[in-house]
């Protein structure tokens, strides 16, 4: 492991491993984004200059590709401010380390071993070999997909908005692929006026899905025609992606079918469009075509479940990740069947992977519960809405059943911290805050086994 050590009085106080550096890179990007958004040029002429907390909240939400906002993006931010937000979204989605490495490659500079390790961890790639090639392909593929998405979306936005529609298409294509959920359609409306446009909703969903699959899956699918082999990781991601989209879509359709405030007022085709779209975006992107605050309690509960799971590792999405959910599900089924090993697609899942998955889910759940408890103490919000909000924050989804702008400053600060923790990952965040690995001192010590009754 790479370590940068600061010695004061011959004592090692800090150890910057890749996880710490990735965390610091996000903090630096958020800091500079906040400073830029506080500039008068970042706000529209007919809007008040953004205060520091508003700028910090927006910069964090954009960098952590969450999509929660305390001001309307179109009304508050000028073209300069919106471009800053777009840059933050793009940087946060792929990672500052990824972009820095990519430009080093373009400039022909030598990429150090330290940077390669950082890049590998940033992309959640299995192999250290070929990581530079992967970075170059990921960035180029990202720009290509976003450009193609913008061209398709332009066929919907240009007829309605004229020349401005090209800019709206670019903004929404990047926001969709990066699973950010920011929109510039005004009045916090997201895509609620487009349930009758299956082309727009379908291709927005495709962009969200592609961004949420993860770079390792991209690489494997791209190489499949030549190698004719899919990784176990790819199979699990694709399986649970399809399952959750179909399951979530059917659930939304049935639960909200007669709700006059959501699907009830739509035609049958629009109901199908909206249900499919919400199933896709609830897990990660935060766009919505129906009023999130008006959905039924049972639908909110299902949305919380989908948000908590999220997208795939190494993707632009959040949550505890599809594969984490899949590993735990397979392990539970194995225990029920009484089998010794957790097996999926005729492959045994390592015990360490199961333990890590349990740690991720447990930490995430504790953070969500803690944030929910504190927000309920600070604000007068119903329990389920608070739990929904907390899950959306930690899973970096961005859907909200409440008006975030009316929350107290301390609640907004807690949400800012929650978004950062969610983007880095609860387990990675906890590791990054560890000054010294206490277990390393005793790594060669084997303790006697003790028995504890569970269940």
C-alpha positions as a Python dict, from the first residue, in 0.01 Angstrom:
ca = {
    (1, 'X'): (0, 0, 0),
    (2, 'X'): (126, 346, -90),
    (3, 'X'): (182, 574, 210),
    (4, 'X'): (264, 941, 241),
    (5, 'X'): (381, 1004, 597),
    (6, 'X'): (402, 1327, 792),
    (7, 'X'): (640, 1296, 1084),
    (8, 'X'): (621, 1536, 1375),
    (9, 'X'): (867, 1470, 1655),
    (10, 'X'): (940, 1133, 1492),
    (11, 'X'): (580, 1020, 1536),
    (12, 'X'): (368, 906, 1242),
    (13, 'X'): (46, 1100, 1275),
    (14, 'X'): (-107, 1050, 934),
    (15, 'X'): (-90, 791, 662),
    (16, 'X'): (-235, 892, 327),
    (17, 'X'): (-325, 572, 147),
    (18, 'X'): (-531, 579, -178),
    (19, 'X'): (-864, 593, 8),
    (20, 'X'): (-759, 905, 198),
    (21, 'X'): (-632, 1072, -119),
    (22, 'X'): (-958, 1001, -302),
    (23, 'X'): (-1153, 1153, -11),
    (24, 'X'): (-928, 1460, -10),
    (25, 'X'): (-967, 1499, -387),
    (26, 'X'): (-1345, 1515, -349),
    (27, 'X'): (-1313, 1772, -69),
    (28, 'X'): (-1079, 1988, -280),
    (29, 'X'): (-1314, 1976, -581),
    (30, 'X'): (-1611, 2068, -360),
    (31, 'X'): (-1414, 2354, -203),
    (32, 'X'): (-1321, 2511, -538),
    (33, 'X'): (-1671, 2454, -672),
    (34, 'X'): (-1814, 2633, -370),
    (35, 'X'): (-1584, 2932, -418),
    (36, 'X'): (-1679, 2961, -786),
    (37, 'X'): (-2052, 2939, -711),
    (38, 'X'): (-2027, 3220, -454),
    (39, 'X'): (-1901, 3458, -723),
    (40, 'X'): (-2158, 3716, -840),
    (41, 'X'): (-2112, 3595, -1200),
    (42, 'X'): (-2238, 3249, -1098),
    (43, 'X'): (-2589, 3376, -1013),
    (44, 'X'): (-2849, 3515, -1251),
    (45, 'X'): (-2903, 3892, -1260),
    (46, 'X'): (-3258, 3853, -1127),
    (47, 'X'): (-3147, 3625, -843),
    (48, 'X'): (-2966, 3710, -522),
    (49, 'X'): (-2598, 3619, -499),
    (50, 'X'): (-2571, 3271, -351),
    (51, 'X'): (-2458, 3257, 11),
    (52, 'X'): (-2178, 3025, 116),
    (53, 'X'): (-2404, 2745, 248),
    (54, 'X'): (-2616, 2741, -70),
    (55, 'X'): (-2301, 2725, -283),
    (56, 'X'): (-2151, 2452, -62),
    (57, 'X'): (-2471, 2246, -72),
    (58, 'X'): (-2495, 2277, -451),
    (59, 'X'): (-2125, 2203, -508),
    (60, 'X'): (-2141, 1896, -283),
    (61, 'X'): (-2459, 1769, -446),
    (62, 'X'): (-2307, 1811, -793),
    (63, 'X'): (-1967, 1660, -707),
    (64, 'X'): (-2132, 1368, -525),
    (65, 'X'): (-2374, 1333, -822),
    (66, 'X'): (-2674, 1345, -590),
    (67, 'X'): (-2907, 1607, -736),
    (68, 'X'): (-3057, 1750, -417),
    (69, 'X'): (-3094, 2126, -446),
    (70, 'X'): (-3191, 2413, -218),
    (71, 'X'): (-3243, 2656, -509),
    (72, 'X'): (-3384, 2600, -856),
    (73, 'X'): (-3087, 2537, -1086),
    (74, 'X'): (-3228, 2729, -1383),
    (75, 'X'): (-3355, 3025, -1180),
    (76, 'X'): (-3056, 3075, -949),
    (77, 'X'): (-2749, 2992, -1155),
    (78, 'X'): (-2625, 3181, -1459),
    (79, 'X'): (-2467, 3012, -1758),
    (80, 'X'): (-2132, 3036, -1578),
    (81, 'X'): (-2278, 2881, -1263),
    (82, 'X'): (-2446, 2600, -1458),
    (83, 'X'): (-2121, 2520, -1640),
    (84, 'X'): (-1943, 2504, -1303),
    (85, 'X'): (-2211, 2259, -1187),
    (86, 'X'): (-2166, 2051, -1504),
    (87, 'X'): (-1789, 2034, -1450),
    (88, 'X'): (-1843, 1930, -1089),
    (89, 'X'): (-2089, 1660, -1199),
    (90, 'X'): (-1851, 1523, -1462),
    (91, 'X'): (-1552, 1533, -1227),
    (92, 'X'): (-1744, 1378, -940),
    (93, 'X'): (-1887, 1101, -1155),
    (94, 'X'): (-1557, 979, -1300),
    (95, 'X'): (-1336, 1097, -1015),
    (96, 'X'): (-1072, 1368, -1003),
    (97, 'X'): (-797, 1105, -1010),
    (98, 'X'): (-939, 960, -1333),
    (99, 'X'): (-942, 1297, -1506),
    (100, 'X'): (-598, 1396, -1379),
    (101, 'X'): (-455, 1068, -1504),
    (102, 'X'): (-634, 1101, -1838),
    (103, 'X'): (-488, 1447, -1907),
    (104, 'X'): (-143, 1325, -1802),
    (105, 'X'): (-174, 1053, -2065),
    (106, 'X'): (-286, 1307, -2328),
    (107, 'X'): (9, 1533, -2249),
    (108, 'X'): (247, 1241, -2275),
    (109, 'X'): (359, 1265, -1915),
    (110, 'X'): (481, 963, -1725),
    (111, 'X'): (218, 830, -1487),
    (112, 'X'): (369, 722, -1157),
    (113, 'X'): (299, 394, -982),
    (114, 'X'): (124, 587, -705),
    (115, 'X'): (-116, 744, -952),
    (116, 'X'): (-187, 409, -1117),
    (117, 'X'): (-283, 256, -782),
    (118, 'X'): (-510, 553, -712),
    (119, 'X'): (-669, 520, -1055),
    (120, 'X'): (-726, 148, -1010),
    (121, 'X'): (-904, 206, -678),
    (122, 'X'): (-1100, 501, -816),
    (123, 'X'): (-1238, 288, -1100),
    (124, 'X'): (-1285, -23, -881),
    (125, 'X'): (-1097, -228, -1139),
    (126, 'X'): (-981, -583, -1063),
    (127, 'X'): (-654, -568, -1249),
    (128, 'X'): (-364, -328, -1208),
    (129, 'X'): (-240, -413, -1556),
    (130, 'X'): (-391, -199, -1828),
    (131, 'X'): (-540, 57, -1588),
    (132, 'X'): (-408, 347, -1799),
    (133, 'X'): (-570, 204, -2109),
    (134, 'X'): (-894, 158, -1915),
    (135, 'X'): (-888, 521, -1798),
    (136, 'X'): (-840, 649, -2151),
    (137, 'X'): (-1119, 429, -2284),
    (138, 'X'): (-1354, 518, -1997),
    (139, 'X'): (-1318, 894, -2048),
    (140, 'X'): (-1348, 871, -2427),
    (141, 'X'): (-1648, 637, -2401),
    (142, 'X'): (-1811, 869, -2146),
    (143, 'X'): (-1779, 1172, -2373),
    (144, 'X'): (-1900, 970, -2674),
    (145, 'X'): (-2208, 837, -2493),
    (146, 'X'): (-2292, 1181, -2354),
    (147, 'X'): (-2256, 1336, -2700),
    (148, 'X'): (-2480, 1071, -2856),
    (149, 'X'): (-2731, 1121, -2577),
    (150, 'X'): (-2728, 1498, -2632),
    (151, 'X'): (-2797, 1452, -3004),
    (152, 'X'): (-3097, 1229, -2931),
    (153, 'X'): (-3233, 1454, -2656),
    (154, 'X'): (-3196, 1753, -2890),
    (155, 'X'): (-3470, 1604, -3108),
    (156, 'X'): (-3704, 1651, -2811),
    (157, 'X'): (-3578, 1976, -2658),
    (158, 'X'): (-3490, 2184, -2967),
    (159, 'X'): (-3846, 2184, -3111),
    (160, 'X'): (-3971, 2312, -2774),
    (161, 'X'): (-3693, 2550, -2665),
    (162, 'X'): (-3534, 2648, -2996),
    (163, 'X'): (-3157, 2699, -3009),
    (164, 'X'): (-3140, 2684, -2625),
    (165, 'X'): (-3259, 2326, -2659),
    (166, 'X'): (-2908, 2221, -2771),
    (167, 'X'): (-2761, 2343, -2443),
    (168, 'X'): (-3043, 2184, -2240),
    (169, 'X'): (-2979, 1856, -2423),
    (170, 'X'): (-2606, 1862, -2340),
    (171, 'X'): (-2676, 1948, -1976),
    (172, 'X'): (-2935, 1674, -1934),
    (173, 'X'): (-2731, 1413, -2119),
    (174, 'X'): (-2433, 1467, -1885),
    (175, 'X'): (-2658, 1483, -1579),
    (176, 'X'): (-2836, 1162, -1683),
    (177, 'X'): (-2527, 958, -1764),
    (178, 'X'): (-2355, 1074, -1446),
    (179, 'X'): (-2668, 983, -1246),
    (180, 'X'): (-2671, 1337, -1106),
    (181, 'X'): (-3037, 1430, -1141),
    (182, 'X'): (-2979, 1803, -1197),
    (183, 'X'): (-3213, 1970, -1447),
    (184, 'X'): (-3249, 2321, -1591),
    (185, 'X'): (-3615, 2303, -1691),
    (186, 'X'): (-3716, 2536, -1408),
    (187, 'X'): (-3953, 2537, -1109),
    (188, 'X'): (-3805, 2216, -963),
    (189, 'X'): (-4014, 2026, -1218),
    (190, 'X'): (-3754, 1770, -1332),
    (191, 'X'): (-3928, 1564, -1605),
    (192, 'X'): (-4282, 1571, -1464),
    (193, 'X'): (-4418, 1726, -1785),
    (194, 'X'): (-4276, 1457, -2013),
    (195, 'X'): (-4470, 1141, -1928),
    (196, 'X'): (-4620, 1161, -2278),
    (197, 'X'): (-4276, 1151, -2439),
    (198, 'X'): (-4155, 787, -2442),
    (199, 'X'): (-3850, 875, -2654),
    (200, 'X'): (-3718, 1126, -2400),
    (201, 'X'): (-3787, 902, -2102),
    (202, 'X'): (-3647, 590, -2270),
    (203, 'X'): (-3318, 744, -2379),
    (204, 'X'): (-3276, 927, -2049),
    (205, 'X'): (-3322, 589, -1880),
    (206, 'X'): (-3065, 431, -2114),
    (207, 'X'): (-2811, 699, -2020),
    (208, 'X'): (-2881, 640, -1650),
    (209, 'X'): (-2847, 261, -1688),
    (210, 'X'): (-2522, 286, -1886),
    (211, 'X'): (-2372, 516, -1624),
    (212, 'X'): (-2486, 285, -1346),
    (213, 'X'): (-2338, -37, -1487),
    (214, 'X'): (-1982, 47, -1392),
    (215, 'X'): (-1658, 70, -1587),
    (216, 'X'): (-1553, -290, -1525),
    (217, 'X'): (-1877, -410, -1684),
    (218, 'X'): (-1823, -178, -1982),
    (219, 'X'): (-1476, -321, -2034),
    (220, 'X'): (-1597, -680, -2007),
    (221, 'X'): (-1888, -628, -2247),
    (222, 'X'): (-1663, -448, -2497),
    (223, 'X'): (-1416, -739, -2493),
    (224, 'X'): (-1685, -1009, -2498),
    (225, 'X'): (-1702, -1057, -2879),
    (226, 'X'): (-1330, -1135, -2876),
    (227, 'X'): (-1290, -1324, -2546),
    (228, 'X'): (-1639, -1480, -2534),
    (229, 'X'): (-1637, -1472, -2157),
    (230, 'X'): (-1830, -1270, -1901),
    (231, 'X'): (-1691, -1206, -1555),
    (232, 'X'): (-1896, -1322, -1258),
    (233, 'X'): (-1914, -955, -1157),
    (234, 'X'): (-2068, -864, -1494),
    (235, 'X'): (-2324, -1144, -1474),
    (236, 'X'): (-2435, -1041, -1126),
    (237, 'X'): (-2460, -672, -1222),
    (238, 'X'): (-2663, -744, -1536),
    (239, 'X'): (-2888, -996, -1360),
    (240, 'X'): (-2982, -767, -1072),
    (241, 'X'): (-3006, -459, -1295),
    (242, 'X'): (-3270, -624, -1512),
    (243, 'X'): (-3446, -781, -1214),
    (244, 'X'): (-3473, -458, -1014),
    (245, 'X'): (-3583, -251, -1315),
    (246, 'X'): (-3862, -497, -1399),
    (247, 'X'): (-3961, -558, -1036),
    (248, 'X'): (-3954, -187, -949),
    (249, 'X'): (-4148, -89, -1261),
    (250, 'X'): (-4426, -340, -1195),
    (251, 'X'): (-4443, -236, -829),
    (252, 'X'): (-4468, 138, -912),
    (253, 'X'): (-4732, 65, -1176),
    (254, 'X'): (-4953, -140, -943),
    (255, 'X'): (-4910, 69, -627),
    (256, 'X'): (-4963, 409, -791),
    (257, 'X'): (-5210, 307, -1062),
    (258, 'X'): (-5510, 480, -904),
    (259, 'X'): (-5326, 753, -712),
    (260, 'X'): (-5481, 1077, -848),
    (261, 'X'): (-5168, 1275, -754),
    (262, 'X'): (-4925, 1055, -948),
    (263, 'X'): (-5017, 789, -1207),
    (264, 'X'): (-5395, 811, -1167),
    (265, 'X'): (-5427, 1113, -1396),
    (266, 'X'): (-5216, 960, -1676),
    (267, 'X'): (-5313, 742, -1970),
    (268, 'X'): (-5217, 374, -1965),
    (269, 'X'): (-4917, 438, -2194),
    (270, 'X'): (-4803, 727, -1975),
    (271, 'X'): (-4844, 510, -1665),
    (272, 'X'): (-4612, 249, -1817),
    (273, 'X'): (-4359, 517, -1922),
    (274, 'X'): (-4357, 677, -1578),
    (275, 'X'): (-4336, 343, -1392),
    (276, 'X'): (-4042, 222, -1599),
    (277, 'X'): (-3866, 556, -1566),
    (278, 'X'): (-3912, 576, -1189),
    (279, 'X'): (-3786, 221, -1145),
    (280, 'X'): (-3466, 313, -1330),
    (281, 'X'): (-3400, 652, -1175),
    (282, 'X'): (-3503, 574, -816),
    (283, 'X'): (-3199, 350, -775),
    (284, 'X'): (-2953, 621, -862),
    (285, 'X'): (-3020, 927, -1078),
    (286, 'X'): (-3288, 1124, -893),
    (287, 'X'): (-3491, 1241, -1193),
    (288, 'X'): (-3865, 1209, -1146),
    (289, 'X'): (-4172, 1221, -1368),
    (290, 'X'): (-4421, 1217, -1079),
    (291, 'X'): (-4444, 1418, -759),
    (292, 'X'): (-4226, 1227, -513),
    (293, 'X'): (-4400, 1383, -213),
    (294, 'X'): (-4740, 1254, -332),
    (295, 'X'): (-4658, 886, -375),
    (296, 'X'): (-4819, 635, -139),
    (297, 'X'): (-4648, 519, 178),
    (298, 'X'): (-4595, 168, 44),
    (299, 'X'): (-4435, 314, -271),
    (300, 'X'): (-4205, 526, -58),
    (301, 'X'): (-4100, 212, 130),
    (302, 'X'): (-4016, 36, -197),
    (303, 'X'): (-3832, 344, -323),
    (304, 'X'): (-3622, 346, -5),
    (305, 'X'): (-3529, -18, -72),
    (306, 'X'): (-3429, 55, -433),
    (307, 'X'): (-3233, 367, -341),
    (308, 'X'): (-3045, 181, -69),
    (309, 'X'): (-2932, -85, -320),
    (310, 'X'): (-2828, 165, -587),
    (311, 'X'): (-2613, 97, -892),
    (312, 'X'): (-2297, -106, -964),
    (313, 'X'): (-1949, -53, -812),
    (314, 'X'): (-1715, 172, -1008),
    (315, 'X'): (-2011, 346, -1170),
    (316, 'X'): (-2157, 695, -1160),
    (317, 'X'): (-2435, 572, -930),
    (318, 'X'): (-2460, 536, -553),
    (319, 'X'): (-2614, 306, -293),
    (320, 'X'): (-2456, 5, -126),
    (321, 'X'): (-2424, -136, -481),
    (322, 'X'): (-2597, -412, -672),
    (323, 'X'): (-2322, -665, -619),
    (324, 'X'): (-2320, -605, -242),
    (325, 'X'): (-2692, -677, -231),
    (326, 'X'): (-2645, -980, -457),
    (327, 'X'): (-2364, -1127, -245),
    (328, 'X'): (-2566, -1098, 75),
    (329, 'X'): (-2876, -1243, -90),
    (330, 'X'): (-2680, -1542, -220),
    (331, 'X'): (-2518, -1591, 123),
    (332, 'X'): (-2858, -1586, 295),
    (333, 'X'): (-3001, -1838, 48),
    (334, 'X'): (-2697, -2062, 105),
    (335, 'X'): (-2756, -2051, 482),
    (336, 'X'): (-3123, -2138, 436),
    (337, 'X'): (-3028, -2432, 217),
    (338, 'X'): (-2765, -2541, 466),
    (339, 'X'): (-2479, -2528, 215),
    (340, 'X'): (-2127, -2446, 330),
    (341, 'X'): (-2040, -2201, 54),
    (342, 'X'): (-2227, -1919, -119),
    (343, 'X'): (-2235, -2010, -488),
    (344, 'X'): (-2369, -1812, -785),
    (345, 'X'): (-2331, -1901, -1155),
    (346, 'X'): (-2124, -2204, -1045),
    (347, 'X'): (-1868, -1980, -875),
    (348, 'X'): (-1796, -1972, -501),
    (349, 'X'): (-1802, -1629, -340),
    (350, 'X'): (-1499, -1572, -112),
    (351, 'X'): (-1579, -1547, 259),
    (352, 'X'): (-1398, -1211, 278),
    (353, 'X'): (-1629, -1067, 10),
    (354, 'X'): (-1933, -1169, 215),
    (355, 'X'): (-1787, -1009, 531),
    (356, 'X'): (-1709, -687, 341),
    (357, 'X'): (-2061, -679, 195),
    (358, 'X'): (-2212, -718, 542),
    (359, 'X'): (-1989, -438, 673),
    (360, 'X'): (-2093, -205, 391),
    (361, 'X'): (-2464, -269, 439),
    (362, 'X'): (-2439, -244, 819),
    (363, 'X'): (-2244, 82, 811),
    (364, 'X'): (-2476, 231, 550),
    (365, 'X'): (-2784, 132, 748),
    (366, 'X'): (-2640, 279, 1069),
    (367, 'X'): (-2558, 607, 895),
    (368, 'X'): (-2907, 627, 741),
    (369, 'X'): (-3073, 552, 1075),
    (370, 'X'): (-2852, 803, 1258),
    (371, 'X'): (-2920, 1075, 1001),
    (372, 'X'): (-3293, 997, 1013),
    (373, 'X'): (-3297, 1021, 1393),
    (374, 'X'): (-3110, 1352, 1402),
    (375, 'X'): (-3321, 1508, 1125),
    (376, 'X'): (-3641, 1406, 1302),
    (377, 'X'): (-3507, 1569, 1617),
    (378, 'X'): (-3424, 1890, 1430),
    (379, 'X'): (-3718, 1911, 1189),
    (380, 'X'): (-4092, 1850, 1200),
    (381, 'X'): (-4103, 1584, 927),
    (382, 'X'): (-4293, 1249, 929),
    (383, 'X'): (-4078, 942, 992),
    (384, 'X'): (-4112, 779, 650),
    (385, 'X'): (-4036, 1106, 467),
    (386, 'X'): (-3729, 1157, 688),
    (387, 'X'): (-3611, 800, 627),
    (388, 'X'): (-3670, 851, 254),
    (389, 'X'): (-3466, 1173, 259),
    (390, 'X'): (-3180, 1019, 458),
    (391, 'X'): (-3160, 718, 228),
    (392, 'X'): (-3164, 943, -77),
    (393, 'X'): (-2878, 1145, 71),
    (394, 'X'): (-2652, 855, 170),
    (395, 'X'): (-2731, 664, -151),
    (396, 'X'): (-2664, 988, -349),
    (397, 'X'): (-2993, 954, -536),
    (398, 'X'): (-3143, 1300, -499),
    (399, 'X'): (-3515, 1221, -485),
    (400, 'X'): (-3689, 1413, -209),
    (401, 'X'): (-4043, 1407, -67),
    (402, 'X'): (-3981, 1737, 115),
    (403, 'X'): (-3866, 2089, 34),
    (404, 'X'): (-3497, 2079, 129),
    (405, 'X'): (-3467, 2456, 103),
    (406, 'X'): (-3678, 2511, 418),
    (407, 'X'): (-3459, 2293, 638),
    (408, 'X'): (-3244, 2453, 906),
    (409, 'X'): (-2879, 2527, 832),
    (410, 'X'): (-2758, 2250, 1062),
    (411, 'X'): (-2980, 1998, 879),
    (412, 'X'): (-2836, 2114, 547),
    (413, 'X'): (-2483, 2071, 683),
    (414, 'X'): (-2568, 1718, 798),
    (415, 'X'): (-2704, 1640, 451),
    (416, 'X'): (-2385, 1777, 295),
    (417, 'X'): (-2178, 1542, 511),
    (418, 'X'): (-2415, 1255, 429),
    (419, 'X'): (-2375, 1312, 54),
    (420, 'X'): (-1996, 1308, 82),
    (421, 'X'): (-1998, 992, 294),
    (422, 'X'): (-2236, 827, 50),
    (423, 'X'): (-2027, 914, -256),
    (424, 'X'): (-1700, 794, -107),
    (425, 'X'): (-1875, 490, 42),
    (426, 'X'): (-1939, 442, 417),
    (427, 'X'): (-1672, 173, 455),
    (428, 'X'): (-1414, 361, 247),
    (429, 'X'): (-1496, 681, 434),
    (430, 'X'): (-1442, 506, 769),
    (431, 'X'): (-1110, 363, 646),
    (432, 'X'): (-1005, 707, 517),
    (433, 'X'): (-1062, 859, 861),
    (434, 'X'): (-849, 593, 1031),
    (435, 'X'): (-516, 745, 1134),
    (436, 'X'): (-351, 416, 1213),
    (437, 'X'): (-450, 60, 1146),
    (438, 'X'): (-437, -81, 1494),
    (439, 'X'): (-477, -434, 1369),
    (440, 'X'): (-156, -416, 1168),
    (441, 'X'): (46, -428, 1489),
    (442, 'X'): (-106, -763, 1574),
    (443, 'X'): (-157, -903, 1227),
    (444, 'X'): (57, -1208, 1303),
    (445, 'X'): (-126, -1284, 1628),
    (446, 'X'): (-382, -1564, 1610),
    (447, 'X'): (-632, -1555, 1895),
    (448, 'X'): (-818, -1862, 2027),
    (449, 'X'): (-1166, -1910, 1885),
    (450, 'X'): (-1464, -1811, 2098),
    (451, 'X'): (-1826, -1917, 2055),
    (452, 'X'): (-2125, -1682, 2041),
    (453, 'X'): (-2484, -1789, 1994),
    (454, 'X'): (-2658, -1588, 1720),
    (455, 'X'): (-3004, -1597, 1565),
}
